[in-house]
Coordinates of C-alpha atoms in Angstrom, one line a residue:
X1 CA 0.0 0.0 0.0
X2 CA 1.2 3.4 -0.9
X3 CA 1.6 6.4 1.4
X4 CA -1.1 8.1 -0.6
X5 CA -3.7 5.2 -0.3
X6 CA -2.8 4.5 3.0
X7 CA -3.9 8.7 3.8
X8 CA -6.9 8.0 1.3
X9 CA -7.9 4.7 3.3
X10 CA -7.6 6.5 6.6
X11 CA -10.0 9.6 5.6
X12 CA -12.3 7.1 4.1
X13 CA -12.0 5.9 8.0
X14 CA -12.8 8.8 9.6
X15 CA -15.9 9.9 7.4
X16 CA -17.3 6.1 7.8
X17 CA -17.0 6.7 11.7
X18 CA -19.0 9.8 11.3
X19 CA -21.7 8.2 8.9
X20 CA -21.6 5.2 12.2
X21 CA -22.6 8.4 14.3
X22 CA -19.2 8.8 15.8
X23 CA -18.1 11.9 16.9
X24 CA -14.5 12.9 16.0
X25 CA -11.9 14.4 18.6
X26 CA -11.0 18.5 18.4
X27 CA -7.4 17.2 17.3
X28 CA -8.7 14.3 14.9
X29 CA -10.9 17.0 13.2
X30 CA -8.4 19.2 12.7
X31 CA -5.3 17.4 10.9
X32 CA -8.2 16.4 8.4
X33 CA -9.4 19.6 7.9
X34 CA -5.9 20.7 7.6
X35 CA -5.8 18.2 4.3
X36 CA -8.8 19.3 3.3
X37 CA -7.5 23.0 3.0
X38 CA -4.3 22.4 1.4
X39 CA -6.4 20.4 -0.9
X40 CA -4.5 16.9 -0.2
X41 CA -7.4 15.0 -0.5
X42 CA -10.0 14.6 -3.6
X43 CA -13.3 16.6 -4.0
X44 CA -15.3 13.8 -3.6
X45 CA -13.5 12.9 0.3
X46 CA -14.1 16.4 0.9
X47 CA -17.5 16.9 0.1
X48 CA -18.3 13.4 2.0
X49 CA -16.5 14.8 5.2
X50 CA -19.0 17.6 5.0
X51 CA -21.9 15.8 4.5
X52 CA -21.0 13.5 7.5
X53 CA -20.0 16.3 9.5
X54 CA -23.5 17.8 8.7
X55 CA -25.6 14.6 8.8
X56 CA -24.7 13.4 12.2
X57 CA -24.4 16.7 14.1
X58 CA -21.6 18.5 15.0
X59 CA -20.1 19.0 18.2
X60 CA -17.7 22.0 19.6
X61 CA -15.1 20.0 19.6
X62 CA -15.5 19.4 15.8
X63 CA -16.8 23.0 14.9
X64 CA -13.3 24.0 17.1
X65 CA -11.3 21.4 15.0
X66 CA -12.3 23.1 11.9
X67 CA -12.1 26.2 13.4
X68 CA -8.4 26.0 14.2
X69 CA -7.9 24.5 10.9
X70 CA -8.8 27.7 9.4
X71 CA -7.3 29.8 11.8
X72 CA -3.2 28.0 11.1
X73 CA -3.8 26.9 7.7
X74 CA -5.9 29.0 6.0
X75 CA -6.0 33.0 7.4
X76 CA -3.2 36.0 6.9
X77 CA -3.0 36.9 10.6
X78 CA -4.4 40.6 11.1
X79 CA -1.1 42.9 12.8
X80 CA -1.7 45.4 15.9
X81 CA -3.5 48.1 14.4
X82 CA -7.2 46.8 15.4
X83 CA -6.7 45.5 19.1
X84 CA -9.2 46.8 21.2
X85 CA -8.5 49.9 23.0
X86 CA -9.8 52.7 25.0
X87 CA -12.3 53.3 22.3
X88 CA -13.7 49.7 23.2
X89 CA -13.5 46.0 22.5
X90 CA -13.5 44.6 18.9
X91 CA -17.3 43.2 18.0
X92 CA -18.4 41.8 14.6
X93 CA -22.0 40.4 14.1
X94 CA -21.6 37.9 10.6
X95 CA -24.3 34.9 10.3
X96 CA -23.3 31.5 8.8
X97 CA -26.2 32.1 6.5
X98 CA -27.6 29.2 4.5
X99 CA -30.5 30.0 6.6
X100 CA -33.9 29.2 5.2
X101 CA -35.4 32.7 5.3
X102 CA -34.1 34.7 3.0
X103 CA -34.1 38.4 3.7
X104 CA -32.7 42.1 2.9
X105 CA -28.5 42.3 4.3
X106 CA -30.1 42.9 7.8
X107 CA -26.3 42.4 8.9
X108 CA -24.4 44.6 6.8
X109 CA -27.1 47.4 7.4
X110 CA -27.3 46.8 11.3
X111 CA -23.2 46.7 11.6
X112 CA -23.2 50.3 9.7
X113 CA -26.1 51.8 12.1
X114 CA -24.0 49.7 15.2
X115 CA -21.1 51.5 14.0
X116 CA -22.9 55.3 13.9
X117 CA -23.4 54.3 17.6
X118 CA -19.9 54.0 18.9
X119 CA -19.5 50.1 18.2
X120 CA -16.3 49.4 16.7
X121 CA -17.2 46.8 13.8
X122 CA -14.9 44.1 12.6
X123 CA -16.7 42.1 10.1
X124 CA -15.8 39.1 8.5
X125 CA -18.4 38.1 5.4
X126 CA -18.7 36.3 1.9
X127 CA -19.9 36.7 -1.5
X128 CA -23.9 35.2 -1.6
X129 CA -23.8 31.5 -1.7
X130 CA -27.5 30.9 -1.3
X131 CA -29.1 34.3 -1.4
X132 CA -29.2 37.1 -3.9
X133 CA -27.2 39.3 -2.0
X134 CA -24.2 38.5 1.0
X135 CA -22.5 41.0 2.9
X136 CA -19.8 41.4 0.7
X137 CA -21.7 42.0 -2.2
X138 CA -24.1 44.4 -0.9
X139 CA -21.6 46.6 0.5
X140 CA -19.2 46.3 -2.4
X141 CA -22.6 47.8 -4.5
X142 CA -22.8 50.7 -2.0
X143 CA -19.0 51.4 -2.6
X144 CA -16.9 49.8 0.2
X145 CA -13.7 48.4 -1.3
X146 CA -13.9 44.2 -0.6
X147 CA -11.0 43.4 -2.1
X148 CA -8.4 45.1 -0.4
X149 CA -5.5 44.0 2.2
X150 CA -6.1 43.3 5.2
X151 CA -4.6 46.0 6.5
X152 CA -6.4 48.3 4.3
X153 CA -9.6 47.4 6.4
X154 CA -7.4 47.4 9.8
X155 CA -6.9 50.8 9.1
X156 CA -10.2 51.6 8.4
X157 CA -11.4 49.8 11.7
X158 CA -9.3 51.7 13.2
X159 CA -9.7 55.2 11.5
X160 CA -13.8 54.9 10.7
X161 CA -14.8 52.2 13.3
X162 CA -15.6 49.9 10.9
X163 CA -14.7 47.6 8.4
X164 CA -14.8 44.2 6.5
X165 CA -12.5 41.2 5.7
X166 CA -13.7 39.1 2.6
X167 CA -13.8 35.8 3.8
X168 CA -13.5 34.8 -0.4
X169 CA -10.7 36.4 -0.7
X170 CA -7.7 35.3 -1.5
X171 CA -6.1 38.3 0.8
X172 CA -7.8 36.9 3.9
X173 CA -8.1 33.1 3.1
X174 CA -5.0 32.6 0.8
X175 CA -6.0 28.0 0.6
X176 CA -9.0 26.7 -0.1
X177 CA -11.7 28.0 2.2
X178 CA -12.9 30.2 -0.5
X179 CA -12.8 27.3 -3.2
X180 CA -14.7 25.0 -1.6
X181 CA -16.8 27.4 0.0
X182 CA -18.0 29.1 -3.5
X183 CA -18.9 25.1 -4.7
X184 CA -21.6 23.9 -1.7
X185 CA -25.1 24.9 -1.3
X186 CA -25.5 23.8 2.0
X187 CA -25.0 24.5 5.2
X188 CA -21.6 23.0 6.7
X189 CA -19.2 22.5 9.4
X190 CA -17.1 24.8 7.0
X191 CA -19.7 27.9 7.1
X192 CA -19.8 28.0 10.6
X193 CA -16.8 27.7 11.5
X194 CA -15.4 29.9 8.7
X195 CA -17.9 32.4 9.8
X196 CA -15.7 32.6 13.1
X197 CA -12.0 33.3 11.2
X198 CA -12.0 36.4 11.9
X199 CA -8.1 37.8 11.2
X200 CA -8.5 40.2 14.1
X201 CA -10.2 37.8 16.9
X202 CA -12.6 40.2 17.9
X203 CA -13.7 39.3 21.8
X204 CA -17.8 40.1 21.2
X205 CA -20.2 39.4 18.6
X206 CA -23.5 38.2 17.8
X207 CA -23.5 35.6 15.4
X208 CA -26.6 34.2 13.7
X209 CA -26.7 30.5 12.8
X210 CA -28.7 28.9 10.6
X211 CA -30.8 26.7 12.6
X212 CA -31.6 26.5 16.2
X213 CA -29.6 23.2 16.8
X214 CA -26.6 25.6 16.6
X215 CA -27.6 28.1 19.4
X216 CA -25.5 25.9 22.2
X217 CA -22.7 24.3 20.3
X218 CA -22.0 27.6 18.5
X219 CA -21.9 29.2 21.9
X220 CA -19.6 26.4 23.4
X221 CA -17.1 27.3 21.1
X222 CA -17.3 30.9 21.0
X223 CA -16.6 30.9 25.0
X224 CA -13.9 28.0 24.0
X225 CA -12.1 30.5 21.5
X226 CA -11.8 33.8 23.4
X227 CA -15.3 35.3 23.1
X228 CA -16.3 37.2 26.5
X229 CA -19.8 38.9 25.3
X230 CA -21.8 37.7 22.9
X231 CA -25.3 36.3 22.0
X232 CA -25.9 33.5 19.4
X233 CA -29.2 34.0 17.7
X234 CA -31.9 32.2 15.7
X235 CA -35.1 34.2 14.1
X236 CA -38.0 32.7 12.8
X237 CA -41.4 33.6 11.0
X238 CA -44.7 34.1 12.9
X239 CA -45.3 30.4 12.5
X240 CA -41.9 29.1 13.5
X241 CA -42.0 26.9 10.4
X242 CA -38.7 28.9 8.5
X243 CA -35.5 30.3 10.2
X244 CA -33.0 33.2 10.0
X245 CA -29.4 34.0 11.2
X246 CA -30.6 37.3 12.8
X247 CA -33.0 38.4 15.2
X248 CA -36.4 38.2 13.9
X249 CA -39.2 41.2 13.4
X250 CA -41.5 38.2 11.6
X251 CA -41.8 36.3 14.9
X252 CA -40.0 35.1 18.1
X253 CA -36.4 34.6 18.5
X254 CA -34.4 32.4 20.3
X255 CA -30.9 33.8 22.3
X256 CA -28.0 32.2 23.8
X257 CA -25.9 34.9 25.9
X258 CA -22.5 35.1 26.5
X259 CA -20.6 36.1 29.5
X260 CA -16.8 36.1 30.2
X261 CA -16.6 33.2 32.6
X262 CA -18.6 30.1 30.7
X263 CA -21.7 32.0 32.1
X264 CA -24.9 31.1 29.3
X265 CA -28.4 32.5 29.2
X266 CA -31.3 31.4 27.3
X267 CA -34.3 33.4 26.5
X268 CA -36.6 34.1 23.5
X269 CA -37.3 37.7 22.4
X270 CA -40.5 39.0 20.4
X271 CA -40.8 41.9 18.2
X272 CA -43.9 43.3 20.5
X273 CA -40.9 43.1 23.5
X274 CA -39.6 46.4 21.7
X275 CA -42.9 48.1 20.9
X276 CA -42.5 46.8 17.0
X277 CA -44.9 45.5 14.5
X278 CA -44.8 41.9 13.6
X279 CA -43.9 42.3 10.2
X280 CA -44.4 40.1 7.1
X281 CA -41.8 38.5 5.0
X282 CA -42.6 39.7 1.9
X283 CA -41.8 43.4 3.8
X284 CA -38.4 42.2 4.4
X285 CA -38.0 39.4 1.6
X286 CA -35.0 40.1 -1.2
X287 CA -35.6 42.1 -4.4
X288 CA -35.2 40.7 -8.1
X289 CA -31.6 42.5 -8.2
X290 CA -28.6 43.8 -6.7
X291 CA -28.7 47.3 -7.2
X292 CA -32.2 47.4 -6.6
X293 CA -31.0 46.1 -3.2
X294 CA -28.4 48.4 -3.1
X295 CA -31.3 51.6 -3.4
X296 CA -33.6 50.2 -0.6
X297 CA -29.8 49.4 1.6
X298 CA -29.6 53.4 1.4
X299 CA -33.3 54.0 2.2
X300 CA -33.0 51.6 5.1
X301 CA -29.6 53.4 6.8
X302 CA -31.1 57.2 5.9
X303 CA -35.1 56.1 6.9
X304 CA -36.6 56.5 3.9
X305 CA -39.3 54.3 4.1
X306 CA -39.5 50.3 4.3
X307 CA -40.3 50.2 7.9
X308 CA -39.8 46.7 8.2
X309 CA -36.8 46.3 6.9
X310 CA -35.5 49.5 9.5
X311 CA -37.1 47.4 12.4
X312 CA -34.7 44.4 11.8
X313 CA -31.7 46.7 11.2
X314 CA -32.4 48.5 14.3
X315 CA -33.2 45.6 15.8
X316 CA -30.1 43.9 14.9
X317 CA -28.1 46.9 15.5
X318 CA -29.1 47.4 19.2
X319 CA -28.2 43.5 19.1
X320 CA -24.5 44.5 18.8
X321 CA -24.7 48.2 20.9
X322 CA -25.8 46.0 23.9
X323 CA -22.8 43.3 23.4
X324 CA -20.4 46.3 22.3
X325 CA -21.1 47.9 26.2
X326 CA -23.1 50.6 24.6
X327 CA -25.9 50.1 25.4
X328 CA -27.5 48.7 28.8
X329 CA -30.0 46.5 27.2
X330 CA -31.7 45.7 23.9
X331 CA -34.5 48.3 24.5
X332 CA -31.9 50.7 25.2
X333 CA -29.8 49.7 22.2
X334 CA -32.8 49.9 20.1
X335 CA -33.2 53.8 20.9
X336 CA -29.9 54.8 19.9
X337 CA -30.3 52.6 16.7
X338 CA -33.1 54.5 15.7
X339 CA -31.5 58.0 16.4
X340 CA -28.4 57.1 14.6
X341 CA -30.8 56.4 11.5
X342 CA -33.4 59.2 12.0
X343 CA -30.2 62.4 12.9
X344 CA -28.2 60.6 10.0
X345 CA -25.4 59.4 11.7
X346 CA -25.8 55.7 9.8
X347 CA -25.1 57.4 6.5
X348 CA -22.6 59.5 7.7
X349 CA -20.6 56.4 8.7
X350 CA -21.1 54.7 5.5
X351 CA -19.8 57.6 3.8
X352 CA -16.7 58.0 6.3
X353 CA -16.4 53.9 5.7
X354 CA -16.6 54.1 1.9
X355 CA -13.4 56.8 1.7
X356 CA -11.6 54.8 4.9
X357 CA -11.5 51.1 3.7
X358 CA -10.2 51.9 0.3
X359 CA -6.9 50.3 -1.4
X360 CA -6.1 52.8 -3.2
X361 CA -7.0 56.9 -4.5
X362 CA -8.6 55.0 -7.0
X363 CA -10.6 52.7 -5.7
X364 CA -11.7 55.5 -2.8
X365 CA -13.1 57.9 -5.8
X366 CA -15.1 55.2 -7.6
X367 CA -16.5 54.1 -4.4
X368 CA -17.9 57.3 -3.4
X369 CA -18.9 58.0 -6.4
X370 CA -20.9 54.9 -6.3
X371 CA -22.5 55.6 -3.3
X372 CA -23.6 59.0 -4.7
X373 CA -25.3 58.1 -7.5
X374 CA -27.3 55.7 -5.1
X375 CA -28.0 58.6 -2.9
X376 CA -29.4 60.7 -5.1
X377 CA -31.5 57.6 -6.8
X378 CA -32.8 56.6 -3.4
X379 CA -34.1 60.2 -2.9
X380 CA -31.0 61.2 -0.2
X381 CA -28.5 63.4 -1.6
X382 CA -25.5 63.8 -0.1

């Protein structure tokens, strides 16, 4: 037997114990995850893995395996230039998506409104894999530059308070994240954990997952990997029959709170808690195109209109003031959320994030002039 079968064989081992409903250790999980990203094993193994991975249910340890994977095989380490300060701790709030219902960027808009607040936003997102629009295509259309260095958006981080590292990109994820990523339309081991390789390990969050069976494994492994304040969210519709990676204005939503310590709380949050209207999908639901999304993103973040669709950004967005130490609760977080849209403080900081994360004098020009064409076509001049 060859060395190569004999690696083949033993990954063939390993996927068959998770098909038996074996779990797999945090270090077992990791060296084959490391061959899976330096792409020593065939598509086929890999996509079995997954599906195994998936199939069975993962644990922490695995999610952590993968996790670390990523982390030492797979991401350009971030330098010194966006460790938390006096200014406050490093937060991000990115999803897993493949979530079942699909809505407008509530993320992207709630980490811009988040930011207008004081919350200093590092984001880690993707290019749409099963909606119309992701994170980095949404704010890539309103003219952020997605495609830069990463210390482009360190700076920007730290000059603007916000920013976002392409989890696609080859800057960020230089092996094979993005590859096999960009060829699966399901939810995976791989998208959550992925969704936690953030270059700059920021120390609060709230992360959405795709399906409720997530809300306490994610969590253990968040507290495992450094988090200290966070809350792990599912939405769902007035019915509870469809799900979301954000915290729902449809219908109830289920949290799982973080504390520093291993502390974990669980509690279920309503749009009526908050004095909002239980909305309907179609309200919130994606348009036929990007830059139609790109108009209604501006309407959203300047309150012109589409109530719904402010709710869940506001929503979200006092989500991430309340982790950030902003704000003393949601209700509280929800206030300022809704000042920073209605005194124009949320389109301010997309404006100062637009000339801030760009690579070059370039790139910065066409950006803004971007975003002030949709301006002026979403009925908000500059």
């Amino acid at each position: 037997m060859t060395a190569d079968d004999a690696a083949l064989r033993a990954f063939g081992a390993d996927i068959q114990r998770l098909i038996d409903g074996g779990d797999l250790s945090r270090g077992r999980t990791y060296r084959l995850f490391r061959t899976v990203l330096l792409g020593e094993q065939p598509d086929l193994h890999q996509g079995a893995l997954l599906a195994a991975l998936v199939a069975k249910g993962e644990t922490p340890e695995e999610i952590a395996g993968v996790w670390q994977a990523i982390v030492d095989f797979d991401t350009v380490p971030a330098g010194a230039a966006s460790a938390a300060d006096t200014r406050g701790p490093l937060v991000e709030n990115s999803g897993t998506g493949m979530d079942a219902l699909k809505t407008f960027n509530v993320s992207s808009a709630a980490a811009i409104i988040a930011a207008a607040g004081g919350a200093r936003m590092a984001r880690h997102g993707a290019r749409s894999l099963t909606s119309r629009c992701g994170a980095v295509d949404i704010l890539e259309a309103v003219g952020v530059d997605v495609d830069c260095d990463i210390a482009v958006v360190e700076r920007s981080i730290d000059a603007a308070g916000i920013g976002i590292f392409n989890g696609m990109s080859l800057a960020v994820h230089p092996g094979g994240l993005g590859r096999i990523l960009s060829r699966i339309r399901f939810g995976s081991t791989l998208n959550i954990a992925a969704s936690l390789a953030n270059p700059v390990r920021p120390t609060h969050g709230v992360r959405g997952v795709y399906t409720d069976a997530l809300l306490a494994p994610v969590g253990e492994v968040m507290l495992g990997i450094g988090y200290e304040h966070a809350l792990v969210v599912h939405g769902y519709d007035d019915r509870r029959e469809a799900g979301m990676d954000e915290l729902s204005v449809l219908g109830p939503s289920l949290v799982n709170e973080l504390h520093a310590g291993g502390r974990r709380d669980a509690y279920t949050v309503e749009p009526e808690d908050f004095g909002l209207r239980r909305a309907r999908h179609g309200e919130v639901a994606p348009l036929g195109d990007l830059h139609s999304e790109a108009v209604r993103f501006i309407q959203v973040l300047g309150g012109r209109g589409h109530d719904a669709c402010g709710d869940a950004a506001c929503l979200n967005a006092a989500a991430v003031l309340y982790v950030a130490g902003r704000a003393a609760d949601l209700a509280d977080g929800l206030a300022q959320a809704r000042e920073a849209v209605a005194g124009g403080a949320a389109l301010a900081k997309l404006e100062e994030w637009v000339a801030a994360q760009a690579g070059d004098v370039d790139r910065r020009i066409a950006g803004e002039g971007r975003l002030a064409r949709l301006r002026a076509e979403a009925g908000l001049p500059a």
